[in-house]
XYZ file of C-alpha atoms in Angstrom:
666
model
C 0.000 0.000 0.000
C 1.393 3.296 -1.010
C 2.089 5.819 1.682
C -0.570 8.445 2.185
C 1.941 11.274 2.559
C 2.452 11.567 -1.191
C -1.242 11.956 -1.771
C -1.970 14.724 0.727
C -3.997 17.594 -0.649
C -2.466 21.090 -0.475
C -4.092 23.509 1.903
C -5.198 26.682 0.156
C -4.678 28.753 3.318
C -1.003 27.856 3.615
C 1.969 28.339 1.295
C 3.414 25.279 -0.369
C 7.098 24.464 -0.684
C 6.566 22.430 -3.826
C 7.512 23.976 -7.149
C 4.384 24.536 -9.262
C 4.221 22.707 -12.591
C 5.183 24.593 -15.732
C 1.813 23.968 -17.292
C -1.492 23.056 -15.735
C -3.509 20.414 -17.506
C -7.063 21.560 -17.909
C -9.608 18.954 -16.946
C -12.397 18.345 -19.384
C -15.913 18.774 -18.131
C -17.143 20.510 -14.967
C -14.751 21.084 -12.076
C -14.589 18.325 -9.490
C -13.671 20.441 -6.509
C -15.572 19.995 -3.310
C -18.626 22.305 -3.232
C -18.971 24.948 -0.545
C -20.249 23.865 2.798
C -23.975 24.631 2.960
C -26.478 25.001 0.148
C -29.140 27.766 0.123
C -31.715 25.186 1.157
C -29.411 24.146 3.976
C -29.268 27.733 5.250
C -33.059 27.906 5.256
C -33.348 24.632 7.218
C -30.834 25.465 9.953
C -32.403 25.602 13.381
C -29.918 28.317 14.362
C -27.868 30.577 12.070
C -24.501 31.666 13.419
C -22.952 35.006 12.483
C -20.053 33.776 10.345
C -18.316 35.120 7.225
C -20.144 32.583 5.103
C -23.471 33.647 6.573
C -22.683 37.282 5.710
C -21.722 36.288 2.173
C -25.016 34.464 1.789
C -26.879 37.524 3.099
C -25.059 39.809 0.635
C -25.849 37.478 -2.226
C -29.533 37.407 -1.417
C -29.632 41.210 -1.008
C -27.966 41.622 -4.399
C -30.528 39.295 -5.929
C -33.351 41.335 -4.415
C -31.797 44.595 -5.665
C -31.457 43.208 -9.177
C -35.130 42.281 -9.212
C -36.046 45.838 -8.164
C -33.855 47.310 -10.908
C -35.672 45.197 -13.463
C -39.004 46.669 -12.325
C -37.734 50.275 -12.572
C -36.175 49.604 -15.971
C -39.479 48.277 -17.278
C -41.250 51.437 -16.041
C -38.838 53.758 -17.877
C -39.096 51.647 -21.014
C -42.896 51.799 -20.939
C -42.812 55.576 -20.508
C -40.431 56.135 -23.409
C -42.318 53.815 -25.744
C -45.669 55.417 -24.886
C -44.320 58.916 -25.498
C -42.862 58.090 -28.911
C -46.047 56.366 -30.006
C -48.202 59.371 -29.068
C -45.940 61.867 -30.879
C -45.943 59.692 -33.996
C -49.741 59.534 -34.009
C -49.998 63.347 -33.680
C -47.680 63.951 -36.651
C -49.581 61.427 -38.748
C -52.949 63.048 -38.004
C -51.649 66.519 -38.836
C -50.163 65.453 -42.158
C -53.266 63.546 -43.244
C -55.642 66.400 -42.463
C -53.472 68.954 -44.235
C -53.259 66.887 -47.406
C -57.023 66.349 -47.438
C -57.792 70.083 -47.197
C -55.233 70.999 -49.860
C -56.725 68.399 -52.218
C -60.195 69.807 -51.774
C -58.986 73.349 -52.417
C -57.281 72.383 -55.682
C -60.405 70.570 -56.857
C -62.617 73.566 -56.143
C -60.231 75.910 -57.917
C -59.988 73.793 -61.076
C -63.720 73.144 -61.453
C -64.993 76.609 -60.463
C -64.987 79.839 -62.432
C -62.558 82.671 -62.021
C -65.086 84.455 -59.903
C -64.936 81.710 -57.352
C -61.141 81.672 -57.134
C -61.109 84.258 -54.437
C -63.554 82.283 -52.368
C -61.447 79.159 -52.843
C -58.355 80.927 -51.638
C -60.308 82.240 -48.698
C -61.679 78.802 -47.892
C -58.239 77.237 -48.281
C -56.639 79.742 -45.977
C -59.312 79.419 -43.362
C -59.337 75.614 -43.598
C -55.563 75.443 -43.407
C -55.424 77.633 -40.370
C -58.163 75.612 -38.716
C -56.413 72.313 -39.447
C -53.069 73.591 -38.261
C -54.657 74.800 -35.089
C -56.355 71.481 -34.502
C -53.150 69.566 -35.213
C -51.186 71.661 -32.785
C -53.908 71.282 -30.192
C -54.019 67.497 -30.681
C -50.245 67.217 -30.545
C -50.014 69.238 -27.372
C -52.850 67.383 -25.690
C -51.478 63.956 -26.727
C -47.990 64.803 -25.557
C -49.242 66.037 -22.232
C -51.382 62.926 -21.795
C -48.475 60.577 -22.559
C -46.111 62.452 -20.306
C -48.705 62.431 -17.556
C -49.208 58.674 -17.883
C -45.465 58.030 -17.901
C -44.951 60.132 -14.796
C -47.872 58.405 -13.122
C -46.485 54.943 -13.968
C -42.997 55.897 -12.816
C -44.242 57.330 -9.572
C -46.421 54.270 -8.900
C -43.570 51.828 -9.629
C -41.152 53.881 -7.557
C -43.565 54.006 -4.673
C -44.061 50.232 -4.902
C -40.298 49.642 -4.809
C -39.926 52.040 -1.908
C -42.725 50.261 -0.046
C -40.965 46.912 -0.568
C -37.681 48.377 0.654
C -39.353 49.896 3.700
C -41.091 46.606 4.490
C -37.838 44.637 4.218
C -36.005 47.197 6.327
C -38.723 47.148 8.961
C -38.622 43.349 9.092
C -34.828 43.399 9.342
C -34.842 45.985 12.131
C -37.568 44.439 14.252
C -36.625 43.708 17.874
C -33.732 46.121 17.579
C -32.063 44.414 14.607
C -29.314 41.779 14.713
C -26.604 41.758 17.326
C -23.480 43.152 15.659
C -21.272 42.819 18.708
C -19.205 40.118 17.048
C -18.272 42.523 14.248
C -16.387 44.877 16.560
C -12.752 45.223 15.503
C -13.463 42.858 12.628
C -11.185 43.778 9.682
C -12.825 45.168 6.611
C -13.171 42.576 3.819
C -10.570 42.895 1.095
C -13.210 42.790 -1.597
C -15.557 45.350 -0.040
C -15.073 47.813 -2.902
C -15.799 45.133 -5.467
C -18.926 44.154 -3.563
C -20.148 47.762 -3.583
C -19.494 48.059 -7.306
C -21.559 44.960 -7.921
C -24.407 46.487 -5.980
C -24.102 49.720 -7.979
C -24.321 47.908 -11.303
C -27.525 46.147 -10.381
C -28.949 46.699 -13.836
C -26.328 44.515 -15.513
C -27.269 41.238 -17.110
C -25.238 39.279 -14.570
C -27.195 40.731 -11.684
C -30.464 40.081 -13.482
C -29.639 36.398 -13.754
C -28.848 36.106 -10.031
C -31.479 34.343 -7.948
C -31.731 33.522 -4.266
C -31.595 29.781 -4.975
C -28.124 29.885 -6.517
C -25.224 28.654 -4.420
C -22.926 31.054 -2.645
C -19.644 31.593 -4.460
C -16.674 30.886 -2.192
C -13.126 31.497 -3.322
C -10.743 28.557 -3.466
C -8.567 30.189 -0.808
C -11.046 29.906 2.029
C -13.314 27.157 0.690
C -11.747 24.335 2.702
C -11.639 26.079 6.069
C -14.880 28.034 5.785
C -16.815 24.853 5.052
C -16.412 23.752 8.696
C -17.617 26.760 10.663
C -20.333 27.048 13.296
C -23.023 26.683 10.648
C -21.508 23.340 9.646
C -21.567 22.173 13.250
C -25.185 23.277 13.567
C -26.024 21.202 10.499
C -24.471 18.151 12.137
C -26.479 18.727 15.294
C -29.695 19.095 13.313
C -28.981 15.637 11.833
C -28.414 14.051 15.283
C -24.616 14.048 14.961
C -23.414 15.456 18.262
C -19.806 16.687 18.640
C -17.706 16.443 21.749
C -18.941 18.810 24.453
C -22.459 19.171 23.066
C -25.017 20.002 25.739
C -28.033 17.752 25.342
C -31.174 19.791 26.035
C -33.586 16.991 26.918
C -31.251 14.493 28.574
C -29.144 14.217 31.651
C -26.322 16.675 32.134
C -23.735 13.940 31.523
C -23.470 13.112 27.818
C -23.926 9.454 26.858
C -20.667 7.511 26.856
C -19.862 4.209 25.145
C -20.690 1.096 27.120
C -17.232 -0.304 26.431
C -15.376 2.866 27.443
C -13.471 1.157 30.259
C -12.253 -1.613 27.981
C -11.184 0.934 25.380
C -9.139 2.874 27.904
C -7.368 -0.285 29.012
C -6.633 -1.235 25.420
C -5.143 2.170 24.633
C -2.598 1.933 27.437
C -1.160 -1.456 26.485
C 2.634 -1.095 25.999
C 4.185 -1.552 22.578
C 7.620 -2.924 21.854
C 8.090 -0.571 18.910
C 8.236 2.378 21.341
C 10.725 0.922 23.795
C 13.754 3.080 24.754
C 15.998 0.996 22.555
C 13.879 1.620 19.463
C 12.750 5.199 20.169
C 15.442 7.055 22.073
C 15.635 10.565 23.446
C 17.505 11.736 20.358
C 14.684 10.438 18.159
C 12.219 12.460 20.202
C 14.324 15.627 19.790
C 14.369 15.120 16.030
C 10.597 14.793 16.044
C 10.222 17.951 18.098
C 12.460 19.978 15.789
C 10.674 18.707 12.696
C 7.339 19.669 14.207
C 8.534 23.220 14.880
C 9.556 23.679 11.232
C 6.323 22.661 9.520
C 4.249 25.402 7.916
C 1.728 23.421 5.876
C -0.657 20.559 6.407
C 1.081 18.548 3.718
C 4.354 18.765 5.609
C 2.614 17.501 8.739
C 1.431 14.390 6.925
C 4.832 13.768 5.322
C 7.274 14.523 8.161
C 5.357 14.330 11.448
C 2.582 11.794 11.093
C 4.736 8.757 10.086
C 6.639 8.992 13.375
C 3.407 8.842 15.352
C 1.826 6.137 13.204
C 4.778 3.765 13.082
C 5.658 1.296 10.354
C 2.663 -1.028 10.623
C 1.905 -1.638 6.952
C -0.439 -4.584 7.535
C -3.501 -2.353 7.943
C -4.936 -1.073 4.627
C -5.119 2.714 4.684
C -5.716 5.676 2.422
C -5.824 9.464 2.691
C -7.161 12.599 1.063
C -9.909 10.615 -0.669
C -13.401 12.156 -0.787
C -16.154 9.888 0.527
C -18.264 10.535 -2.555
C -19.882 7.093 -2.761
C -21.332 7.174 0.750
C -24.968 8.120 1.117
C -24.857 11.595 2.616
C -25.458 11.457 6.335
C -26.601 15.115 6.269
C -28.875 14.801 3.201
C -26.377 16.586 0.977
C -26.323 19.841 2.972
C -22.598 19.622 3.807
C -19.403 18.795 1.977
C -18.272 15.200 1.583
C -15.946 13.888 4.254
C -12.290 13.938 3.122
C -10.165 12.540 5.963
C -6.427 13.088 5.842
C -5.926 9.436 6.785
C -8.202 6.451 7.391
C -7.959 2.692 7.968
C -10.197 0.138 6.287
C -10.134 -3.321 4.809
C -9.271 -4.718 1.405
C -12.284 -5.123 -0.902
C -11.558 -8.831 -1.356
C -11.980 -9.446 2.371
C -15.702 -8.647 2.205
C -18.115 -10.950 0.401
C -19.368 -9.641 -2.923
C -22.935 -10.137 -1.692
C -22.260 -7.974 1.363
C -20.545 -5.324 -0.748
C -23.526 -5.181 -3.055
C -26.101 -5.009 -0.266
C -24.205 -2.416 1.824
C -22.740 -0.424 -1.050
C -23.673 3.070 0.162
C -22.763 2.336 3.783
C -19.352 0.639 3.647
C -17.813 1.649 0.284
C -16.553 5.238 0.639
C -15.242 5.767 -2.884
C -15.742 4.431 -6.386
C -12.021 3.658 -6.649
C -11.704 -0.094 -6.951
C -8.676 -0.452 -4.655
C -9.712 1.981 -1.919
C -10.103 0.379 1.535
C -13.685 -0.341 2.578
C -15.553 -0.084 5.887
C -13.428 2.724 7.406
C -13.536 3.067 11.186
C -10.304 4.886 12.081
C -9.581 8.464 10.970
C -7.029 11.239 11.371
C -7.436 14.959 10.703
C -4.203 16.984 10.799
C -3.752 20.752 10.915
C -0.784 23.037 10.333
C 0.117 25.735 12.888
C -2.218 28.196 11.156
C -5.052 25.677 10.958
C -7.999 25.673 13.312
C -8.298 23.032 15.992
C -12.077 23.488 16.000
C -12.166 22.751 12.271
C -10.245 19.503 12.814
C -12.662 18.480 15.558
C -15.708 19.091 13.329
C -14.100 17.148 10.498
C -13.373 14.246 12.840
C -16.970 14.340 14.055
C -18.278 13.869 10.513
C -15.678 11.180 9.749
C -16.559 9.241 12.882
C -20.276 9.345 12.098
C -19.656 7.701 8.724
C -17.436 5.082 10.363
C -19.983 4.321 13.092
C -22.700 3.875 10.475
C -20.472 1.498 8.482
C -19.811 -0.684 11.541
C -23.492 -0.634 12.472
C -24.453 -1.769 8.964
C -22.037 -4.708 9.119
C -23.131 -5.593 12.639
C -26.807 -5.732 11.629
C -26.337 -7.367 8.251
C -28.967 -10.069 7.827
C -31.046 -8.933 10.821
C -33.667 -7.174 8.727
C -34.392 -3.572 7.904
C -37.103 -2.866 10.460
C -36.183 -0.535 13.283
C -37.094 -3.022 16.008
C -34.787 -5.607 14.385
C -31.683 -3.410 14.479
C -29.150 -3.813 17.274
C -27.801 -0.783 19.146
C -25.339 -2.183 21.663
C -24.077 1.225 22.815
C -20.450 0.256 22.212
C -17.916 2.328 20.309
C -16.339 0.568 17.332
C -14.995 3.662 15.558
C -12.171 6.025 16.516
C -10.907 9.366 15.232
C -7.871 11.482 16.062
C -6.772 15.063 15.454
C -3.264 16.451 15.457
C -2.480 20.171 15.565
C 1.138 20.952 14.714
C 0.942 24.440 16.198
C 0.499 23.084 19.714
C 1.732 19.529 19.144
C -1.541 18.197 20.551
C -2.928 14.759 19.720
C -6.563 14.200 20.692
C -8.451 10.916 20.397
C -12.202 10.321 20.185
C -14.611 7.383 20.179
C -17.867 7.316 18.197
C -20.959 5.225 18.877
C -24.604 5.116 17.841
C -27.801 4.982 19.862
C -31.347 4.199 18.817
C -33.640 7.054 17.734
C -35.396 8.747 20.613
C -38.552 9.016 18.497
C -39.742 6.158 16.324
C -39.131 6.850 12.671
C -36.441 9.468 13.301
C -32.712 9.223 12.605
C -30.379 7.398 14.984
C -28.026 9.487 17.092
C -24.243 9.670 16.719
C -22.131 10.580 19.740
C -18.508 11.727 19.928
C -16.578 11.117 23.157
C -13.041 12.302 23.876
C -10.750 9.515 25.066
C -7.299 11.022 25.648
C -5.258 14.131 24.868
C -1.460 14.219 24.612
C 1.143 16.944 24.180
C 3.412 15.181 21.725
C 6.186 17.804 21.943
C 6.348 18.024 25.738
C 8.577 15.127 26.808
C 9.552 11.757 25.483
C 7.192 10.106 27.954
C 4.191 12.099 26.732
C 5.118 11.264 23.160
C 5.411 7.564 24.012
C 2.006 7.653 25.727
C 0.355 9.401 22.774
C 1.934 7.223 20.089
C 1.079 4.100 22.098
C -2.576 5.103 22.376
C -2.697 5.998 18.679
C -1.289 2.670 17.511
C -3.410 0.670 19.940
C -6.515 2.485 18.726
C -5.716 1.394 15.163
C -5.448 -2.205 16.345
C -8.740 -1.986 18.260
C -10.488 -0.557 15.221
C -9.118 -3.369 13.069
C -10.338 -5.990 15.553
C -13.874 -4.589 15.561
C -13.859 -4.224 11.783
C -12.659 -7.777 11.097
C -15.105 -9.229 13.610
C -18.112 -7.580 11.963
C -16.886 -8.470 8.476
C -16.479 -12.149 9.375
C -19.974 -12.237 10.880
C -21.488 -10.525 7.839
C -19.681 -12.883 5.459
C -20.946 -15.879 7.443
C -24.534 -14.628 7.275
C -24.187 -14.025 3.546
C -22.833 -17.558 3.072
C -25.668 -19.015 5.135
C -28.201 -17.060 3.128
C -26.648 -18.321 -0.096
C -26.706 -21.928 1.156
C -30.306 -21.564 2.284
C -31.252 -20.181 -1.110
C -29.573 -23.123 -2.864
C -31.367 -25.559 -0.547
C -34.668 -23.861 -1.292
C -34.046 -24.233 -5.020
C -33.181 -27.919 -4.583
C -36.311 -28.470 -2.495
C -38.387 -26.807 -5.173
C -36.877 -29.125 -7.788
C -37.627 -32.171 -5.645
C -41.188 -30.985 -5.182
C -41.564 -30.585 -8.924
C -40.204 -34.081 -9.522
C -42.518 -35.521 -6.873
C -45.527 -34.407 -8.895
C -44.375 -36.646 -11.818
C -45.368 -40.399 -11.959
C -43.162 -42.436 -9.638
C -42.126 -46.072 -9.903
C -41.728 -47.929 -6.610
C -40.114 -51.289 -6.005
C -43.406 -53.231 -6.193
C -44.292 -51.744 -9.558
C -40.820 -52.537 -10.891
C -41.136 -56.174 -9.744
C -44.599 -56.360 -11.293
C -43.186 -55.044 -14.529
C -40.518 -57.752 -14.590
C -43.251 -60.413 -14.211
C -45.177 -58.893 -17.120
C -42.059 -58.767 -19.202
C -41.221 -62.427 -18.557
C -44.732 -63.566 -19.497
C -44.705 -61.517 -22.666
C -41.245 -62.761 -23.579
C -42.314 -66.409 -23.164
C -45.415 -65.862 -25.277
C -43.379 -64.172 -27.951
C -40.840 -67.004 -28.052
C -43.611 -69.597 -28.358
C -45.247 -67.658 -31.138
C -41.996 -67.262 -33.027
C -41.404 -70.996 -32.819
C -44.929 -71.752 -34.012
C -44.564 -69.387 -36.931
C -41.335 -71.046 -37.895
C -43.044 -74.443 -37.864
C -46.067 -73.224 -39.839
C -44.325 -71.034 -42.360
C -46.857 -72.088 -45.012
C -49.491 -69.814 -43.448
C -50.153 -66.706 -45.419
C -50.740 -63.214 -44.092
C -53.509 -61.072 -45.469
C -54.074 -57.340 -45.556
C -57.198 -55.676 -44.138
C -58.950 -55.912 -47.500
C -58.225 -59.658 -47.782
C -55.271 -59.382 -50.134
C -52.503 -61.872 -49.491
C -49.293 -60.063 -48.617
C -46.946 -63.026 -48.187
C -46.028 -65.571 -45.642
C -46.488 -64.937 -41.958
C -42.816 -65.497 -41.236
C -41.840 -62.866 -43.778
C -44.440 -60.462 -42.405
C -43.137 -60.817 -38.866
C -39.603 -60.228 -40.051
C -40.654 -57.064 -41.877
C -42.920 -55.539 -39.217
C -40.715 -56.147 -36.160
C -42.037 -55.777 -32.597
C -43.856 -53.146 -30.608
C -42.733 -51.854 -27.230
C -44.814 -52.632 -24.160
C -45.010 -50.405 -21.043
C -46.041 -51.001 -17.480
C -49.179 -49.480 -15.930
C -47.435 -46.224 -14.978
C -45.885 -45.612 -18.415
C -42.488 -45.364 -16.802
C -40.462 -48.407 -17.822
C -40.144 -50.158 -21.163
C -40.814 -53.807 -20.418
C -40.053 -55.336 -23.798
C -41.540 -55.812 -27.247
C -44.288 -57.869 -28.830
C -45.292 -58.496 -32.433
C -47.087 -55.607 -34.084
C -49.723 -57.920 -35.560
C -50.945 -58.917 -32.096
C -54.218 -57.115 -31.497
C -56.762 -57.052 -28.788
C -60.232 -58.328 -29.244
C -61.369 -54.861 -30.290
C -58.682 -54.615 -32.964
C -56.518 -51.990 -31.185
C -52.763 -52.026 -31.678
C -50.682 -54.019 -29.257
C -48.420 -51.034 -28.486
C -51.238 -48.753 -27.391
C -50.827 -47.256 -23.974
C -54.406 -48.214 -23.170
C -53.807 -51.903 -23.809
C -51.294 -52.134 -21.000
C -54.008 -51.561 -18.429
C -55.234 -55.128 -18.903
C -52.073 -56.602 -17.383
C -49.770 -59.344 -18.441
C -52.397 -62.128 -18.197
C -54.708 -60.454 -20.665
C -51.759 -59.882 -22.962
C -50.948 -63.578 -22.875
C -54.575 -64.464 -23.601
C -54.511 -62.039 -26.490
C -51.482 -63.816 -27.918
C -53.181 -67.198 -27.593
C -56.465 -66.016 -29.079
C -54.643 -64.398 -31.966
C -52.818 -67.638 -32.680
C -56.109 -69.570 -32.560
C -57.701 -67.148 -34.965
C -54.805 -67.718 -37.350
C -55.411 -71.460 -37.507
C -59.209 -71.435 -37.722
C -60.283 -68.200 -39.391
C -58.405 -67.382 -42.539
C -60.996 -65.372 -44.444
C -62.717 -63.303 -41.745
C -62.699 -59.571 -42.485
C -61.511 -57.087 -39.882
C -62.322 -53.380 -39.427
C -59.433 -50.884 -39.786
C -57.650 -50.099 -36.546
C -56.354 -46.707 -35.347
C -52.929 -46.819 -33.779
C -52.157 -44.616 -30.785
C -48.595 -44.115 -32.020
C -47.394 -42.870 -35.426
C -46.845 -45.671 -37.970
C -43.316 -46.918 -38.456
C -41.550 -47.289 -41.756
C -41.916 -51.029 -41.567
C -45.625 -50.978 -40.804
C -47.822 -48.263 -42.273
C -50.995 -50.332 -41.997
C -52.408 -52.649 -39.388
C -52.382 -56.351 -40.257
C -54.669 -59.113 -39.120
C -54.638 -62.856 -39.538
C -57.494 -64.833 -41.056
């Protein structure tokens, strides 16, 4: 198994000592980075919203969305006013031009058709009509313009008043009960992108702002995405999903938080001495080297490469992996938080778990779609650099441990049924998590266990209990104690994991065997419905066969002695000697009463008294005695009745190539 140090993710909040590549390969398709911590729906469903930078960003985003919607309303009002004004002016100009042309046309007609004496009157009428039309046009234009302008102003004032009313209502709602408590913002540094945020608000009429909606996710920069995803809001989300971190105060229970039932045994197991940490194998000089290396780290990646291997030891027998998102797990928070990405975890090889169990518990024990990733994780580590937050590491470990506890619970209850009353909650801790903070050199260890839902139909509860805390850079003795507890915890987790896996595999094997037995029983039942041949029927068949064989031998001998007898067809036509006919037609098979066993053959020309074929299945019901009598009677009829006609018979079986017709003896 490759070491997890080479696969550690870089922390965006800390500088990296690695030289960046000369060219970054662009990934095809959408980015695969971990999404920000809480979705908009998650913010709405929180029972308590903490005043955090991410909460303020979400508030700014929603305010910008509301401002963009208001700008769209005002823009529509101005557009309606401008379009109404231009339409009214155009109509006024059109009316004036049409009236003027009509009057001028009439004047020219009157002048051409009238006499010279009427010319003066025409000019007078034209002048008076023109002046009247011009006056009316100007009046109409002025009145139309004033009406349009009045409507536009009215619409603008009404829209503006509506927007102002909305703003006042929102402000009044925001300021009720004295407004929010801004005490936490005292001495808080001004955001670096405050000017950019104000410019975005100012350009609310842009197309980008118009497309913004309150349901879109909050944009978080890659620099603070990792750390900001595990703030107080994240912890509140865990609590709302019955995942309780260390130190949580239970409101409706006793003051003492529930502890694992096997806590005493765990504590004893953690303190068991280890030969790998004896003074001869880990000396004082080795401790000083560890302490100096810890003081020089500046990034989380360096912690995993230089510090963690000394604490973990060289036990390579336990499958492990690190920096692998748990994307295949069914979200324990209904998708409202980021996927768990532990810095280090222990699991088991995929081949150790039955394929049936893997298929049935896919979303509970398989953390990733990678084929070689360890399954059923129940030991985790979250490491932080000196600038990292210890509270963030604790929240990450809380989520990791919940997934591990659920995996162990699924294996423990495999085959017990899916009903709530059939599930087993033993109250024991089978999952462990640890955090290491390089800034203080502190190693903290936790146990995780599940309890049944307090209300039927609700989610089970996940509890996090602190086991030990060690200052790894204090003295060699404290380091030995911490490393011993860490390595023993890995062994305990492996013991619990292997025990549950073996039990689940055994149940899967038993279920498979039971299914095969059920199939075999079904086949036996189906065969039992078919006709059966017991020992008595087989013996009876042998008796029938012997009698028929003796009769056939006697008949063959008699035919040989009386070869001069002729055989006749049904219509009385001679078809040759009887001996030749027997040789050509062969023998018919005879069956016992149950149609199960072929008991022999008899001549095809042997018929019953009703003329039916000797190989008919119905003829066998008469038994061997009747068959013998039939043979004798047929032989008698051969010697005494040579010319008697016989009706055609109908064979129960298809005719053979040697005998296409029934034959009788006369």
